[in-house]
């Protein structure tokens, strides 16, 4: 048993405790309602107050054991935090202020209570810094662990960042280093020798690199502050989070906005370690950067006149923000201008029904 | 294969269609956003407008194949409608106006597209009469079908019906005939001979009775109009829906309100067929009426001065509403006064982690 697997063990099971014992335990862990949350856990529904002039944004995302996570490589706390973060990322991509979350759990009755405790610790660790209340949810028995989080957020009426809205002449931006989560997932079960060789090439410690890449996949960060900056400064014309991969998600913006997107290969932010890692495992790092990868970075388009403001945002938030291409008129799609001057169509992205996850 | 099982068949699978093909198909089925729904399916989150002076109620409920439904005894359209109804029932129990729903689906890739079509037909059949928009959701591959619906509703600030609020002297009411769903579930796979004997005793057609009891379980109705009547007329002090069973849900009201509830056996609405059925299968019909049963009836307490108004509501909505007992001071709990003058503690209700469903 590796150290991560051992975080899934415990004496008492949730079946021993029972549904209502577990709900009482969760209520205690979460604390009382307050702020925008008028009524929290323990009634037929949660109640939220909404300030006048704001719309409500609603999103949900389901994480399944054996598909989105495994007890071999994610701790229960990480599963909880990640289930919250993928929804926070959707709020970020709308430029919304996250307010409250519901958690629908499917629990194997033999699951240790220590695991649900850690799961809620993770949910709270991700939600609390954003002022988000855990407002309620639902518990049922299941064959394997299911964590479905619904997030409610608020955004000034008429000002949410949509996928539609990109216009010819806009600059395309992305935060962070897309592709790292895909590389992290691909190397979760890589052998020690790979990390040793990578560490040698990169002049880093093997354990550090291994831990870092696992965290790219297991502990993504939602770009909530960036989304809010873009709304408050009316700096973006369209936005999406990179949950399906940079290429696939840009294709969603292109499709919904009815525009063409031209990426510049030389502008793409490629983590230098990805180049070393790609050379070792025989993968073109661009396949990670553009392909299916659940990084939860923010992809957005902004008018050229706002480009300096966007770059200033990156400095203010200490967040890498790269201009990676531009929006042009033409048939909806995404194209890559290679460093050698050739062009290539960018396809792909993650299909949850075809890709098996 | 029985007629219900055949409703799960079809040529093309959702895996053939792919996630984005399926989303496009669902968008077409649902239609454009409108009303309170500012932005529907197809972006990072749905956007809802909320009128000033109203709070937002949020609830979710997850239905799992093999636990909450089986392809042997529910059609995909019924699964969709029921997944919506159990959430509408939570809105009803808050006295809220349902507004929009999100649907998180876990789909086996081999599932026929005809099944997801029927599932959405069922969702829309349950939601549309209440003016509820299908606003978005999430799709992922899964081993077996998972349908998790989140419902957003609105209710006048400060006027939602909570579980806490019952006061000594209040009358306890329930709509409909609780216990029928439990009896329906218990007899889903009963043999033809049982139905023939029951039909003979009840002077009814066996097929009709069998169909009726299956529908009590498979096609419950949410008491949304009753919930709204109670809020608009400030007629109730506390409310809950009977999703876990009359006894168990009354215990929730007693616990949250800090009161004791005394039920009168002779006042309990017992469907006459339950008495016949109980005699045939050797079950005390009161065990169905008071025990675990997912009927989605409305249970509420009202000041004695509002009792006539409550009974008038029943007539106006053509909904059976029965006064079944009263709220008294004392240690929180539920007690039954038997017809013979003896008293019995009412315990039970459904524990989703212990009862295996």
XYZ file of C-alpha atoms in Angstrom:
714
model
C 0.000 0.000 0.000
C 1.429 3.379 -1.007
C 1.113 6.439 1.294
C -1.858 7.773 -0.680
C -3.795 4.504 -0.485
C -3.402 4.501 3.284
C -5.354 7.798 3.479
C -8.465 5.803 2.498
C -8.413 3.594 5.592
C -10.262 3.919 8.916
C -11.989 1.930 11.651
C -15.634 3.050 11.539
C -17.562 2.918 8.256
C -20.255 5.322 7.060
C -22.661 2.351 7.139
C -21.884 1.919 10.871
C -22.665 5.593 11.439
C -25.816 5.645 9.269
C -27.114 8.428 7.041
C -28.424 10.646 9.815
C -25.357 10.168 12.016
C -23.225 11.136 9.042
C -25.370 14.195 8.263
C -25.103 15.344 11.896
C -21.316 14.880 11.700
C -21.132 16.886 8.469
C -23.332 19.663 9.914
C -20.970 19.955 12.851
C -17.959 20.092 10.533
C -19.473 22.774 8.336
C -20.842 25.091 11.005
C -23.869 27.357 10.907
C -25.261 29.242 7.945
C -24.288 32.882 7.542
C -23.710 35.597 4.969
C -25.597 34.953 1.750
C -26.601 31.522 3.073
C -29.934 32.034 4.835
C -30.466 28.337 5.577
C -27.858 25.606 5.251
C -27.671 21.853 5.634
C -30.556 20.008 7.262
C -33.764 21.075 5.536
C -35.460 20.148 2.256
C -33.432 22.798 0.416
C -30.821 25.443 1.133
C -31.806 29.121 0.997
C -29.608 31.835 -0.477
C -30.149 35.557 -0.626
C -29.235 37.312 -3.858
C -28.448 41.016 -4.045
C -30.572 43.052 -6.479
C -28.938 43.551 -9.876
C -27.061 40.261 -9.848
C -27.837 37.090 -11.772
C -27.266 33.613 -10.395
C -24.854 31.249 -12.149
C -25.342 27.517 -11.613
C -22.971 24.721 -12.579
C -22.358 21.110 -11.595
C -19.673 18.497 -12.148
C -19.662 14.838 -11.193
C -16.470 12.997 -10.172
C -16.550 9.196 -10.230
C -14.145 6.813 -8.530
C -12.336 4.750 -11.134
C -12.890 7.390 -13.841
C -11.927 10.789 -12.464
C -9.892 9.593 -9.530
C -8.385 6.493 -7.986
C -7.573 5.656 -4.393
C -4.098 4.772 -5.647
C -3.137 8.311 -6.607
C -5.461 10.793 -4.920
C -6.188 11.305 -1.228
C -9.827 11.753 -0.120
C -9.013 15.348 0.805
C -7.709 15.934 -2.720
C -10.847 14.340 -4.204
C -13.005 16.730 -2.171
C -10.917 19.779 -3.031
C -10.802 18.863 -6.718
C -14.580 18.280 -6.894
C -15.042 21.809 -5.534
C -12.311 23.335 -7.704
C -13.644 22.089 -11.041
C -16.896 23.900 -10.222
C -15.120 27.031 -8.939
C -13.371 27.000 -12.296
C -16.725 27.120 -14.095
C -17.683 30.122 -11.960
C -14.303 31.703 -12.829
C -14.995 31.161 -16.522
C -18.271 33.111 -16.130
C -16.492 35.823 -14.130
C -18.848 35.059 -11.237
C -18.410 35.267 -7.455
C -18.915 31.754 -6.023
C -21.519 31.757 -3.223
C -22.678 28.294 -2.153
C -22.181 24.635 -2.993
C -24.340 21.509 -2.751
C -22.687 18.102 -2.536
C -24.406 14.971 -3.772
C -22.546 11.913 -2.479
C -22.802 8.274 -3.449
C -20.996 6.332 -0.697
C -20.109 2.640 -0.458
C -21.433 1.717 3.031
C -18.023 0.222 3.920
C -16.254 3.539 3.263
C -14.499 4.741 6.438
C -15.976 7.812 8.140
C -12.398 9.120 8.222
C -12.624 9.277 4.417
C -15.810 11.368 4.384
C -14.243 13.592 7.067
C -11.218 14.114 4.808
C -13.457 14.607 1.772
C -15.293 17.447 3.550
C -11.976 18.879 4.770
C -10.958 19.048 1.115
C -14.251 20.589 0.012
C -13.967 23.218 2.747
C -10.271 23.857 2.025
C -11.168 24.693 -1.588
C -14.420 26.578 -0.900
C -13.709 28.552 2.284
C -10.960 30.840 0.859
C -13.563 31.968 -1.705
C -16.195 32.561 0.993
C -18.335 29.729 -0.395
C -20.730 28.018 2.026
C -21.421 24.286 1.883
C -25.186 24.636 1.762
C -26.523 21.106 1.552
C -26.733 18.072 -0.639
C -27.763 14.487 -0.729
C -26.349 11.170 0.433
C -27.060 7.749 -0.964
C -25.385 4.363 -0.911
C -23.452 3.475 -4.082
C -21.115 0.775 -5.397
C -18.198 3.191 -5.667
C -17.615 6.769 -4.531
C -19.522 9.482 -6.443
C -18.985 13.180 -5.676
C -21.256 15.561 -7.573
C -20.869 19.221 -6.615
C -23.273 21.959 -7.677
C -22.031 25.521 -7.309
C -24.131 28.669 -7.184
C -22.366 31.943 -7.957
C -23.477 35.485 -8.575
C -22.510 37.865 -11.340
C -23.628 41.385 -12.216
C -26.673 41.060 -14.514
C -25.638 41.176 -18.169
C -21.902 41.017 -17.486
C -21.117 37.297 -17.280
C -18.306 36.021 -19.512
C -19.833 33.702 -22.089
C -18.305 31.465 -24.714
C -20.027 33.572 -27.348
C -18.681 37.112 -27.688
C -15.210 36.796 -29.241
C -14.754 39.220 -32.160
C -12.299 39.420 -35.042
C -9.275 41.428 -33.880
C -9.446 40.190 -30.260
C -6.344 38.722 -28.656
C -6.542 35.174 -27.254
C -5.069 34.623 -23.771
C -4.490 31.672 -21.485
C -3.413 31.559 -17.846
C -0.777 29.168 -16.502
C 0.754 26.250 -18.380
C -1.885 24.084 -20.051
C -0.964 20.455 -20.644
C 0.674 19.883 -17.270
C -2.387 18.022 -15.956
C -2.369 15.697 -18.983
C 1.341 15.051 -18.513
C 0.708 14.497 -14.802
C -2.044 11.991 -15.526
C 0.071 10.208 -18.135
C 2.948 9.758 -15.683
C 0.979 8.977 -12.494
C 2.171 5.411 -12.575
C 5.500 5.967 -14.301
C 8.461 4.098 -12.867
C 11.077 5.634 -10.609
C 13.635 5.407 -13.411
C 11.693 7.912 -15.529
C 11.666 10.477 -12.729
C 15.366 9.897 -12.066
C 16.225 10.528 -15.725
C 13.934 13.578 -15.876
C 15.455 14.968 -12.684
C 18.927 14.538 -14.154
C 17.958 16.344 -17.381
C 16.170 19.143 -15.500
C 18.696 19.474 -12.676
C 15.951 18.926 -10.075
C 15.107 16.343 -7.408
C 13.172 13.347 -8.788
C 10.719 13.236 -5.877
C 9.898 16.929 -6.289
C 9.147 16.496 -9.985
C 6.989 13.427 -9.392
C 5.022 15.193 -6.645
C 4.618 18.311 -8.757
C 3.208 16.442 -11.742
C 0.806 14.424 -9.612
C -0.464 17.685 -8.109
C -0.999 19.234 -11.567
C -3.615 16.525 -12.015
C -4.766 15.973 -8.428
C -4.844 19.534 -7.109
C -5.753 22.023 -9.813
C -6.436 25.675 -8.960
C -9.453 27.669 -10.160
C -8.748 31.137 -11.588
C -11.601 32.862 -9.745
C -9.797 36.163 -9.118
C -8.838 36.429 -12.795
C -12.449 35.863 -13.864
C -13.620 38.598 -11.501
C -10.915 40.991 -12.720
C -12.053 40.475 -16.310
C -15.708 41.195 -15.441
C -14.992 44.150 -13.180
C -12.774 45.719 -15.826
C -14.924 44.665 -18.792
C -11.694 43.305 -20.224
C -12.842 40.072 -21.899
C -15.257 39.355 -24.736
C -15.487 35.575 -24.162
C -14.109 33.014 -21.716
C -14.038 29.296 -20.951
C -12.029 27.133 -18.580
C -9.593 24.617 -20.036
C -11.286 21.545 -18.580
C -11.325 19.655 -21.896
C -7.952 20.915 -23.201
C -6.760 24.156 -24.805
C -7.561 23.151 -28.396
C -10.962 21.676 -27.632
C -12.048 24.555 -25.428
C -10.880 27.186 -27.924
C -12.996 25.310 -30.469
C -16.011 25.849 -28.173
C -15.331 29.618 -28.137
C -14.829 29.638 -31.930
C -18.067 27.698 -32.481
C -20.221 29.710 -30.059
C -18.770 33.060 -31.185
C -18.815 32.188 -34.896
C -15.154 33.135 -35.359
C -11.819 31.601 -36.332
C -8.927 31.437 -33.895
C -5.293 31.508 -35.029
C -2.735 30.368 -32.483
C 0.974 31.156 -32.749
C 3.076 28.120 -31.835
C 5.911 30.295 -30.577
C 3.557 32.114 -28.199
C 2.183 28.986 -26.516
C 3.295 28.719 -22.872
C 5.084 25.380 -22.690
C 6.397 24.370 -19.284
C 10.123 23.572 -19.930
C 9.735 20.331 -17.973
C 7.090 19.195 -20.473
C 9.703 19.364 -23.216
C 12.118 17.199 -21.221
C 9.356 14.812 -20.188
C 8.016 14.585 -23.744
C 11.477 13.683 -25.026
C 11.753 10.897 -22.428
C 8.341 9.305 -23.038
C 8.171 10.025 -26.768
C 5.283 12.517 -26.678
C 5.186 15.834 -28.564
C 4.716 18.336 -25.706
C 2.303 20.270 -27.948
C -0.035 17.246 -27.814
C -0.287 17.811 -24.063
C -0.545 21.619 -24.367
C -3.262 21.585 -27.046
C -4.917 18.224 -26.411
C -7.198 16.815 -23.759
C -5.961 18.046 -20.376
C -7.970 19.028 -17.320
C -5.881 22.001 -16.193
C -8.709 24.391 -15.234
C -6.802 27.355 -16.628
C -8.766 30.335 -17.924
C -8.904 30.851 -21.693
C -10.318 34.175 -22.860
C -10.429 36.716 -25.640
C -9.934 40.435 -25.104
C -9.995 43.503 -27.359
C -6.484 44.545 -28.398
C -6.992 47.827 -26.490
C -7.342 45.808 -23.274
C -4.212 43.684 -23.779
C -2.026 45.814 -21.496
C -4.691 45.679 -18.795
C -4.781 41.873 -19.083
C -1.005 41.633 -18.739
C -1.184 43.941 -15.710
C -3.778 41.587 -14.221
C -1.285 38.743 -14.514
C 1.297 40.745 -12.596
C -1.198 41.865 -9.952
C -2.435 38.294 -9.366
C 1.054 36.735 -9.781
C -0.488 34.556 -12.454
C 1.229 33.756 -15.760
C -0.992 35.109 -18.570
C 0.105 34.558 -22.168
C -1.265 36.053 -25.389
C -1.328 33.001 -27.648
C -3.039 34.127 -30.829
C -5.824 36.156 -32.303
C -9.432 36.005 -33.371
C -10.039 36.377 -37.107
C -13.086 36.294 -39.349
C -13.738 33.007 -41.128
C -15.248 29.576 -40.752
C -15.382 28.634 -37.030
C -12.338 26.609 -36.055
C -8.887 26.740 -34.512
C -5.636 26.829 -36.471
C -2.007 26.684 -35.373
C 0.646 28.755 -37.135
C 3.808 26.713 -36.716
C 7.181 28.278 -36.065
C 8.231 27.202 -39.594
C 5.356 29.151 -41.156
C 3.142 26.144 -41.928
C -0.424 25.926 -40.624
C -2.216 23.022 -38.953
C -5.820 22.540 -37.893
C -6.165 22.084 -34.129
C -8.664 19.395 -33.280
C -9.295 17.262 -30.250
C -10.303 17.987 -26.723
C -11.903 15.604 -24.330
C -15.090 13.715 -25.153
C -16.364 12.242 -21.874
C -18.363 9.531 -23.592
C -15.786 8.471 -26.178
C -12.531 8.910 -24.294
C -13.728 6.752 -21.448
C -13.432 9.321 -18.672
C -38.113 -9.206 -21.806
C -41.099 -7.416 -20.276
C -42.644 -4.332 -21.973
C -40.785 -1.978 -19.620
C -37.385 -3.549 -20.299
C -37.931 -3.082 -24.033
C -38.109 0.718 -23.503
C -34.361 0.599 -22.741
C -33.371 -0.654 -26.203
C -32.184 1.242 -29.292
C -29.815 1.070 -32.247
C -27.375 3.963 -31.725
C -25.515 4.303 -28.426
C -24.501 7.507 -26.651
C -20.874 6.402 -27.143
C -21.484 6.328 -30.923
C -22.861 9.861 -30.753
C -20.148 11.198 -28.421
C -20.454 13.783 -25.657
C -20.715 16.820 -27.909
C -23.147 15.159 -30.321
C -25.298 14.246 -27.344
C -25.124 17.764 -25.889
C -26.186 19.229 -29.259
C -29.082 16.742 -29.368
C -30.159 17.686 -25.832
C -29.919 21.429 -26.620
C -32.218 20.920 -29.581
C -34.698 18.949 -27.454
C -34.755 21.564 -24.684
C -35.017 24.696 -26.805
C -33.724 28.202 -26.155
C -33.427 29.960 -22.808
C -36.214 32.308 -21.792
C -38.027 33.742 -18.779
C -35.920 33.619 -15.652
C -33.288 31.612 -17.516
C -30.881 34.175 -18.972
C -28.456 31.591 -20.371
C -29.138 27.881 -20.697
C -27.254 24.781 -21.771
C -23.920 25.136 -23.545
C -21.718 27.463 -21.489
C -19.615 27.018 -18.337
C -22.651 27.724 -16.156
C -26.332 28.587 -16.530
C -27.502 32.113 -15.656
C -30.745 32.857 -13.827
C -32.311 36.169 -12.960
C -33.841 36.498 -9.500
C -36.520 39.068 -8.665
C -35.730 41.430 -5.779
C -37.176 40.313 -2.447
C -36.940 36.599 -3.194
C -34.455 34.079 -1.864
C -33.115 31.184 -3.883
C -33.741 27.619 -2.750
C -31.323 24.923 -3.942
C -31.722 21.175 -3.646
C -30.324 18.062 -5.313
C -31.113 14.372 -5.408
C -29.183 11.560 -7.027
C -30.897 8.497 -8.535
C -28.747 5.422 -9.177
C -29.548 2.493 -11.416
C -29.798 -0.688 -9.345
C -30.625 1.284 -6.178
C -33.360 3.785 -6.932
C -34.571 2.245 -10.154
C -34.225 -0.823 -12.318
C -34.648 -1.271 -16.056
C -37.009 -4.124 -15.176
C -39.687 -1.950 -13.635
C -39.195 1.674 -14.703
C -39.059 3.159 -18.196
C -36.328 5.715 -18.980
C -39.028 8.378 -19.302
C -40.242 7.502 -15.791
C -36.667 7.630 -14.453
C -36.284 11.142 -15.895
C -39.646 12.336 -14.597
C -39.050 10.841 -11.152
C -35.551 12.385 -10.876
C -37.160 15.780 -11.519
C -40.170 15.127 -9.265
C -38.181 14.216 -6.150
C -36.502 17.623 -6.436
C -39.766 19.453 -7.213
C -41.028 17.834 -4.012
C -38.186 19.437 -2.039
C -39.142 22.820 -3.524
C -42.773 22.100 -2.568
C -41.691 21.338 0.999
C -40.034 24.789 1.144
C -43.121 26.406 -0.414
C -40.896 27.619 -3.258
C -41.592 28.241 -6.950
C -39.332 25.916 -8.983
C -37.321 27.855 -11.570
C -34.537 25.866 -13.224
C -32.890 22.447 -13.109
C -29.391 21.122 -13.803
C -28.922 17.473 -14.752
C -25.699 15.629 -14.020
C -25.659 12.359 -15.948
C -23.404 9.334 -15.663
C -24.004 7.285 -18.802
C -22.741 3.835 -19.779
C -21.326 4.452 -23.294
C -23.412 1.526 -24.633
C -26.660 3.161 -23.483
C -28.951 3.758 -26.473
C -29.493 7.391 -27.495
C -33.203 6.517 -27.537
C -32.899 6.062 -23.760
C -31.373 9.509 -23.154
C -34.045 10.960 -25.459
C -36.748 9.304 -23.330
C -34.982 10.379 -20.116
C -35.086 14.029 -21.238
C -38.708 13.617 -22.352
C -39.461 12.513 -18.796
C -37.478 15.366 -17.239
C -39.296 17.871 -19.451
C -42.696 16.233 -18.824
C -42.197 16.732 -15.077
C -40.554 20.177 -15.228
C -42.409 21.996 -18.015
C -45.869 22.105 -16.334
C -44.168 23.976 -13.471
C -42.452 26.385 -15.863
C -39.029 24.992 -14.911
C -36.241 25.350 -17.479
C -33.607 22.663 -17.991
C -30.644 24.973 -17.607
C -27.580 22.787 -17.980
C -25.627 20.005 -16.387
C -22.802 17.633 -16.902
C -22.235 14.363 -18.740
C -19.689 11.704 -17.949
C -19.244 8.029 -18.717
C -20.192 5.646 -15.888
C -20.614 1.926 -15.241
C -24.357 2.284 -14.682
C -26.867 5.085 -15.163
C -26.639 7.989 -12.674
C -29.147 10.854 -12.780
C -28.441 13.689 -10.356
C -30.817 16.640 -10.629
C -30.252 19.996 -8.949
C -33.257 22.293 -8.715
C -33.228 26.031 -8.131
C -36.439 27.587 -6.862
C -37.405 30.986 -5.541
C -39.363 31.888 -2.435
C -40.316 35.210 -0.857
C -37.465 36.188 1.508
C -38.183 35.026 5.049
C -41.273 32.987 4.143
C -39.891 29.560 3.204
C -41.404 26.561 5.010
C -38.720 25.028 7.191
C -38.620 21.876 9.280
C -38.181 24.048 12.346
C -41.221 26.146 13.258
C -43.863 23.705 14.530
C -45.392 24.889 17.814
C -47.401 23.182 20.528
C -51.075 23.374 19.610
C -50.476 23.127 15.843
C -52.357 20.537 13.822
C -50.324 18.013 11.790
C -51.465 17.406 8.198
C -50.452 15.099 5.375
C -51.510 15.093 1.728
C -52.497 11.942 -0.178
C -52.064 8.376 1.050
C -48.570 7.740 2.420
C -47.332 4.164 2.268
C -48.581 3.435 -1.245
C -45.075 3.825 -2.709
C -43.643 1.356 -0.179
C -46.420 -1.114 -0.972
C -45.806 -0.525 -4.675
C -42.085 -1.197 -4.273
C -42.732 -4.315 -2.160
C -45.021 -5.787 -4.815
C -43.148 -4.756 -7.977
C -42.183 -8.326 -8.654
C -45.173 -10.016 -7.029
C -46.713 -12.897 -8.948
C -49.863 -12.647 -11.022
C -51.724 -14.774 -8.455
C -51.349 -12.048 -5.809
C -52.882 -9.431 -8.055
C -55.704 -11.791 -9.028
C -56.546 -12.422 -5.365
C -56.289 -8.709 -4.517
C -58.498 -7.814 -7.473
C -61.076 -10.330 -6.307
C -61.094 -8.928 -2.752
C -61.218 -5.319 -3.967
C -63.659 -5.920 -6.821
C -61.228 -4.372 -9.337
C -59.273 -5.543 -12.402
C -55.929 -7.173 -11.481
C -54.002 -5.390 -14.243
C -55.284 -1.988 -13.100
C -54.208 -2.591 -9.508
C -50.785 -3.841 -10.534
C -50.258 -0.817 -12.781
C -51.514 1.568 -10.116
C -49.140 0.265 -7.437
C -46.149 0.317 -9.780
C -46.947 3.963 -10.571
C -47.149 4.885 -6.868
C -43.459 4.013 -6.778
C -42.390 4.856 -10.338
C -44.349 8.047 -10.980
C -44.798 10.085 -7.798
C -46.274 13.580 -7.921
C -44.770 16.642 -6.205
C -47.185 18.820 -4.208
C -45.840 22.129 -5.527
C -49.191 23.962 -5.623
C -49.933 22.968 -2.021
C -46.536 24.278 -0.890
C -47.181 27.580 -2.628
C -50.693 27.844 -1.143
C -49.260 27.386 2.352
C -46.649 30.124 1.831
C -48.984 32.567 0.118
C -51.542 32.149 2.902
C -49.009 31.909 5.721
C -50.885 28.767 6.704
C -48.048 26.440 7.810
C -45.477 26.663 10.582
C -43.253 23.790 9.334
C -43.148 21.407 6.381
C -41.224 18.466 4.934
C -41.856 16.045 2.107
C -42.422 12.388 2.934
C -39.423 11.080 1.013
C -38.171 8.941 3.924
C -41.603 7.884 5.240
C -44.272 9.588 7.365
C -42.849 8.533 10.746
C -39.240 9.339 9.903
C -40.043 12.690 8.346
C -42.302 13.737 11.211
C -39.377 12.892 13.486
C -37.273 15.399 11.493
C -39.903 18.112 12.126
C -40.113 17.158 15.826
C -36.325 17.224 16.173
C -35.758 20.505 14.292
C -38.723 22.242 15.944
C -38.004 20.871 19.430
C -41.550 19.543 19.849
C -43.443 16.293 20.319
C -45.916 15.025 17.744
C -48.910 12.884 18.676
C -50.572 11.029 15.822
C -54.093 9.594 16.039
C -54.242 6.139 14.453
C -57.890 6.605 13.492
C -57.048 9.816 11.614
C -54.285 8.313 9.450
C -55.275 8.173 5.774
C -54.951 4.505 4.867
C -55.689 3.596 1.259
C -58.317 0.783 1.530
C -56.359 -1.293 -0.992
C -53.367 -1.239 1.410
C -55.498 -3.037 3.989
C -56.450 -5.757 1.500
C -52.887 -6.004 0.191
C -51.447 -6.111 3.719
C -53.761 -8.985 4.618
C -52.614 -10.913 1.530
C -48.866 -10.466 2.017
C -48.919 -10.481 5.819
C -47.864 -6.852 6.359
C -49.487 -4.436 8.823
C -50.636 -1.601 6.529
C -49.532 0.888 9.218
C -45.958 -0.294 8.659
C -46.259 1.010 5.084
C -48.106 4.203 6.118
C -45.660 5.166 8.877
C -42.473 3.430 7.713
C -39.942 4.025 4.995
C -41.838 4.978 1.838
C -40.886 7.442 -0.875
C -44.319 8.939 -1.554
C -43.326 12.612 -1.888
C -46.450 13.739 -0.082
C -46.369 17.001 1.866
C -46.307 16.806 5.669
C -46.876 20.078 7.499
C -48.016 21.685 10.708
C -50.496 24.569 10.865
C -51.973 26.676 13.637
C -55.426 25.421 14.641
C -56.907 28.729 13.419
C -55.688 27.870 9.891
C -57.131 24.334 9.830
C -60.241 25.303 7.854
C -58.092 27.143 5.325
C -55.928 24.030 4.920
C -58.973 21.831 4.322
C -60.262 24.385 1.794
C -56.885 24.150 0.042
C -57.406 20.412 -0.342
C -60.762 20.987 -2.005
C -59.437 23.755 -4.253
C -56.487 21.618 -5.411
C -58.526 18.352 -5.491
C -55.890 16.930 -3.181
C -56.693 14.740 -0.166
C -55.434 16.537 2.953
C -55.846 14.827 6.329
C -55.327 16.188 9.865
C -53.471 13.301 11.497
C -52.487 14.582 14.919
C -51.188 17.490 16.905
C -48.022 19.136 18.122
C -47.495 19.080 21.884
C -44.773 20.254 24.244
C -42.327 17.593 25.414
C -39.231 15.679 24.482
C -38.809 15.696 20.659
C -40.310 12.551 19.169
C -43.332 11.057 17.485
C -45.983 8.990 19.227
C -49.004 7.097 17.936
C -52.263 6.994 19.912
C -53.799 3.676 18.927
C -57.537 3.230 18.427
C -57.593 1.108 21.611
C -56.181 3.964 23.677
C -52.622 2.592 23.959
C -49.611 4.606 22.853
C -46.626 3.547 20.764
C -43.405 5.319 19.843
C -43.089 5.845 16.092
C -39.573 5.160 14.886
C -38.081 4.307 11.558
C -37.840 6.126 8.319
C -35.337 5.516 5.618
C -31.592 5.522 6.229
C -29.912 5.634 2.818
C -26.651 4.196 4.107
C -28.073 1.442 6.304
C -31.112 0.331 4.354
C -29.076 -0.231 1.223
C -30.894 2.194 -1.056
